[in-house]
Amino acid sequence: MAVIRPAGDYDTSYEQDMAVIRKRWQLALLLAMLAALYTLPLYTSSATVSFVNRAAIFIIAVQGLNILTGYTGQISLGQAAFMTVGGYVSALLMGVWGWNFFLALPVAGLMAGLVGLFFGLPSLRVKGFYLVMATLAAQFIIPWMTSNLWKDVLNGAQGLNVPVPEIVLPVVNGLCYLGTQFDAETVRCVYRFSTPSQFIYITLTVLVITTILALNISRTRFGRALISVRDNDLAAELLGINLFHYKLRAFFLASVYAGLAGALLASNLRHINSETIGLNDSIIMLGMLIVGGMGTNVGPFFGTVFMMLLEELAVWATPIIVGLISSGVLPGNAAGVGAALRPLIFGTSLALFLIFEPRGMAFRWNLLKASWRLRPFAR
Amino acid sequence: MKRIPLPLIILSLFLTAFLFAACSSPAAEPTAVPEPTEAPKEEPTEEPMEEPTEEPMEEPTEEPMEEPTEEPMEEPTAEPTEEPEAEMRTDNLEGETITFYHFGDLSGPYAAITGPLINGMEDAVAALNEQGGIRGAEIKIEFADTGGSVEEAVAAYDRFTSENDNIKIMFTYGSGEVEALASRFAEDEIPNLSAGLSATGFYGPDSGYTFGLGPIYPDQFGLFLDWLTANWADVKPANAGDEIKLAYISWPGAFGQGALTDETRAYAEELGVEIVTEEIFDLSPTADATTAILNAQAAGANVIWTNTLAFGPAALMNGLGALGLQDEFILAGDNWAMDLATYAFVSDPALAVGLISPFPYLWWTDTDHPGIQYAQALFDANERGPGEHNVGYLLLVAGVDVAAQAIENAIDEVGYDNLDGAAVHKALTEMGPYEGLDGVIRLDYSDGSRSPHVAQIRQIQGGPDAFVVLQDWTETPDLRPSE
C-alpha cells in the first residue's frame, strides 16, 4: 500500500525513499518497544510472558506463511507440518546428538525448508485449491512419518523430549560471569533458558531477526517478483520471471520460518510429537494471516496476537458462561460451552473480517497512520 | 535518516538479548565456583578409575558425612525446632486455603472422559470442604481447558505456576500433557496426580513427580496378556487355533500408542503372543475402523487390543458388528475403553458385549462397597446426569481422597506453614500401600514406583454397567520403560 503523506513531505534521496524508519522518534519508539518487550519478565506475570512467548513463535510461522501466501499467492495448509519437521530436527540434534540449541535452531529451519521445497514441487503444475490439497498432503504425511517411521530414533507416537536450551561459558578465574551458574557435572558456567521468563529472550531475538528479513524480502527484487507472481503469474512469466523457481523459493522460505518456529515451540514445550501441532493449527495460522492482513509485514503480528487474545478471551469467558448456565440465567448445556466457544469465536471473527475488512487489520492500521499524518485534514 | 546495516542490528540484538538474559538470572553477579565440587571430581578421574572412587567415595561419606550431619544438623534443628514446634500448625487450619490445580480437555477429543473427571473432582472437593476441608483448610479448585492441546496445557501450567509459587498438587488427565510436562513438574517440585497413564511421562529420565491413578498402559497390556495366555483355551474364539495372534488397533499419538513399547513387545514375545499387525484409525467420533479390522483379519489376528476411549472402542465394536466378525476376535482395551462413555457411540449396546479390560478400580455396581456408596451419594446429591455416571467421576472422587490424605500426611510431617510440593511428594512416596476411597483404587508409590501395579480383569457381559470380574485384583507385570 502506498504511503499517504501530506504535501511537502517527500524524500530527496534513494536512501530516504527506502528507509524503514523515517524519523528519529520512530526509531526511539521502536527501541522503547523492544526494550519494553525484552524487560517484560521484570514487570509482568509469568503467564503474560508465556503468552508473549507463544505469540512470538506463531508470529514467526505466520510470517513464513505470509511470504508464501501473502506475497506469492500460494495458499498452503502445510505450515504446521513444517513446524513439526523443525521441532523434530532440533529435538534430534539437541537430545540425541547433543548439539547446542543455537546451532540446532538454524539447521532445523534449513531442514524444514528442504522438506518444504519437496512439497512445493506441485506448485508448478497446480494452483489455488488444488495446491491447497497438495500442501494438505504434507499435513498428513509428515505427522504419520514421525509417529510410524524410524521409531528407534523418533520414539514413535511418544515423540521426543527436548533439552532446555543453554549457554555454556568457561569458568574464568574460578568465577562464572553474566548470570551463568556453575555446573559441577561439566565444570562449566551454564545459563539455562528453562522458564518462560528466560526463554522469551530467544523467541524475541529470533522474531526480530525474522521480521527484519521478512521486511527486506518484500522490498527486494525477489520480493517484487513474488508479488508479481501473486498478482498475475502469466504476466510475470512474460516479464521473464521463472515461476517455478520463485514459487519454490517462496516455499523454501516459508518452511524455513516454520522450521524455526517449530524448533522454538519444541524447546518451549520441551517435547515434540506428531500431535503437538496439527492441521487445526495450519488452518488457524491461515486465519491469523487473513485477519491480520495478507501481504503486509505487520499483518502476522496483528493477526496472531488478535486471534490468540480471542482464545484467551474464550478461556476466560468459559467459566463465566458455564456459571450463568448452571445458575439458570442462560439456557443451554454447560458441558458444551468449552467445546463450542473457541471454534465459535474463531469462525465468527474470521467471517466478520472476510465480510467487513478482507484486507485485514493491517489495512486499518495503515489508514489510521495516514489519518494521523494528514491531520487535521484526515477524515 | 541513514539506514543501519543489518548485521549490526542483528549483532546488537543478540548482545542485548544476552545481556537481558544474564541480568534476569537470580545471580547476576559473578558466581564463585564451589571449590570442593571441583576437587573430588577431578582427582578421581585422573587416577585409575576404580581404586580412587572406592576410597574417596566411601571414606568421606562415612566420616565427613556422618560427623557433620550429626553435629550441624542437630544444632540448628535442635534450637529452631523447639520454637517452631510450638508454632508448627498441623491442625485447626480454618481460614487457610489449599488449591488443587488441574487442566484437561473439555473442548476436544477427550472431553467425554475429562468432563466427568472434572465434575468428580468438584463434587468430591465440595464434600470434603463440607466435612471441614483438610484439617480445617478450605480446598479450592483452579481449572483450565486445554482443548486436548499440549501447547495449551503448557500455557495453563505456566499460568498456574505464575499465579502461585507454592503449588502443593496438580491433577492432569492426558498422556500428551503428562509427557510434555513431566520434567517441569520435577523441576518445580509439584506432584502431579495423573489419569493420563503414559509410561514415558511417569518413568522418563526427567520425571519423578508424576503419579498415576492407575497402572501405566504397558502394565495394563501386560496384565491382559498374562490373563489371556492363562485362559486362552477357555476363551479363544471358535475358529482360533492355539496361537494367540494379536492386532494392535488404536489411535495415533501418545495415548493411542501408549501400550505398545519395547518392553511390552518383548513381554508378548516371551508369553508366545505374536503381534501380527499394528493398525491406526482416526481419533474422531466418525472414524471407520473396518479397514483396520479387515487388515487384522488378513494378518490372521484373533485378538484385538485398542488403547482408546469412548468413540475409539465404539468404532471397533461398530466395525466388528458391521463386518459380522464379532465371534472371530477377542476385543480388549485399556481401562478407559470399558466405560459408559463408550456406549454413547455404539450403534447397538449388544456390540459392546465381550470387551475385556484391565480394571484398576471398583465399579458403580459394587454397591456393597462403602467407597462406592460414598461416590454414589455424592453423585445423587449433586444431581449429575446419567452420562456422567462413569469411570472419570469415580476415579477423581477417589483421586481427591488420595490427594487429601497425602497432604494431611505432609502437614503432619512439616506443618502447614512449611507445606509445599516437595513435602506432598515425600508424603505420597511414603504412604505405602493405600486404598483410595476405602479400596475403590489401590495405590503404592513406594520403592520408586509412581503408578499402581494391581488391577482386576473385567468383561462386559450384558447391558451397560455389567462389567463382570473375570479375575480379581492381581499384580500387573512391571513393564515400565528401562533407563
JSON list of C-alpha atoms in Angstrom, two decimals, chain B residues 98 100 124-125 128-129 131 133-135 137 139 169 171 193 396-412 419 424 427-428 431 434:
[
{"chain": "B", "resi": 98, "resn": "ILE", "atom": "CA", "xyz": [-5.20, -25.22, 49.64]},
{"chain": "B", "resi": 100, "resn": "PHE", "atom": "CA", "xyz": [-5.96, -28.13, 43.65]},
{"chain": "B", "resi": 124, "resn": "ALA", "atom": "CA", "xyz": [-15.52, -34.56, 45.97]},
{"chain": "B", "resi": 125, "resn": "VAL", "atom": "CA", "xyz": [-13.84, -31.30, 46.94]},
{"chain": "B", "resi": 128, "resn": "LEU", "atom": "CA", "xyz": [-14.57, -32.56, 51.63]},
{"chain": "B", "resi": 129, "resn": "ASN", "atom": "CA", "xyz": [-14.97, -28.86, 52.37]},
{"chain": "B", "resi": 131, "resn": "GLN", "atom": "CA", "xyz": [-16.61, -32.04, 56.22]},
{"chain": "B", "resi": 133, "resn": "GLY", "atom": "CA", "xyz": [-11.63, -29.46, 54.39]},
{"chain": "B", "resi": 134, "resn": "ILE", "atom": "CA", "xyz": [-8.11, -30.61, 55.12]},
{"chain": "B", "resi": 135, "resn": "ARG", "atom": "CA", "xyz": [-7.61, -30.02, 58.84]},
{"chain": "B", "resi": 137, "resn": "ALA", "atom": "CA", "xyz": [-8.25, -25.53, 55.46]},
{"chain": "B", "resi": 139, "resn": "ILE", "atom": "CA", "xyz": [-9.80, -26.63, 49.29]},
{"chain": "B", "resi": 169, "resn": "ILE", "atom": "CA", "xyz": [-0.53, -30.61, 43.94]},
{"chain": "B", "resi": 171, "resn": "PHE", "atom": "CA", "xyz": [-4.07, -33.12, 38.52]},
{"chain": "B", "resi": 193, "resn": "LEU", "atom": "CA", "xyz": [-1.67, -36.94, 40.14]},
{"chain": "B", "resi": 396, "resn": "LEU", "atom": "CA", "xyz": [-11.48, -38.43, 40.66]},
{"chain": "B", "resi": 397, "resn": "VAL", "atom": "CA", "xyz": [-13.60, -38.84, 43.77]},
{"chain": "B", "resi": 398, "resn": "ALA", "atom": "CA", "xyz": [-11.03, -41.45, 44.77]},
{"chain": "B", "resi": 399, "resn": "GLY", "atom": "CA", "xyz": [-8.17, -39.25, 43.50]},
{"chain": "B", "resi": 400, "resn": "VAL", "atom": "CA", "xyz": [-9.23, -36.36, 45.73]},
{"chain": "B", "resi": 401, "resn": "ASP", "atom": "CA", "xyz": [-9.21, -38.76, 48.66]},
{"chain": "B", "resi": 402, "resn": "VAL", "atom": "CA", "xyz": [-5.62, -39.76, 47.82]},
{"chain": "B", "resi": 403, "resn": "ALA", "atom": "CA", "xyz": [-4.51, -36.14, 47.43]},
{"chain": "B", "resi": 404, "resn": "ALA", "atom": "CA", "xyz": [-6.17, -35.09, 50.69]},
{"chain": "B", "resi": 405, "resn": "GLN", "atom": "CA", "xyz": [-4.56, -37.97, 52.55]},
{"chain": "B", "resi": 406, "resn": "ALA", "atom": "CA", "xyz": [-1.12, -37.17, 51.14]},
{"chain": "B", "resi": 407, "resn": "ILE", "atom": "CA", "xyz": [-1.50, -33.50, 52.08]},
{"chain": "B", "resi": 408, "resn": "GLU", "atom": "CA", "xyz": [-2.60, -34.42, 55.59]},
{"chain": "B", "resi": 409, "resn": "ASN", "atom": "CA", "xyz": [0.43, -36.67, 55.96]},
{"chain": "B", "resi": 410, "resn": "ALA", "atom": "CA", "xyz": [2.66, -33.89, 54.68]},
{"chain": "B", "resi": 411, "resn": "ILE", "atom": "CA", "xyz": [1.12, -31.41, 57.13]},
{"chain": "B", "resi": 412, "resn": "ASP", "atom": "CA", "xyz": [1.82, -33.83, 59.95]},
{"chain": "B", "resi": 419, "resn": "LEU", "atom": "CA", "xyz": [3.77, -27.35, 53.28]},
{"chain": "B", "resi": 424, "resn": "VAL", "atom": "CA", "xyz": [3.49, -33.71, 49.41]},
{"chain": "B", "resi": 427, "resn": "ALA", "atom": "CA", "xyz": [4.21, -37.97, 51.66]},
{"chain": "B", "resi": 428, "resn": "LEU", "atom": "CA", "xyz": [3.00, -39.74, 48.51]},
{"chain": "B", "resi": 431, "resn": "MET", "atom": "CA", "xyz": [2.27, -43.55, 52.06]},
{"chain": "B", "resi": 434, "resn": "TYR", "atom": "CA", "xyz": [-3.03, -47.08, 50.20]}
]
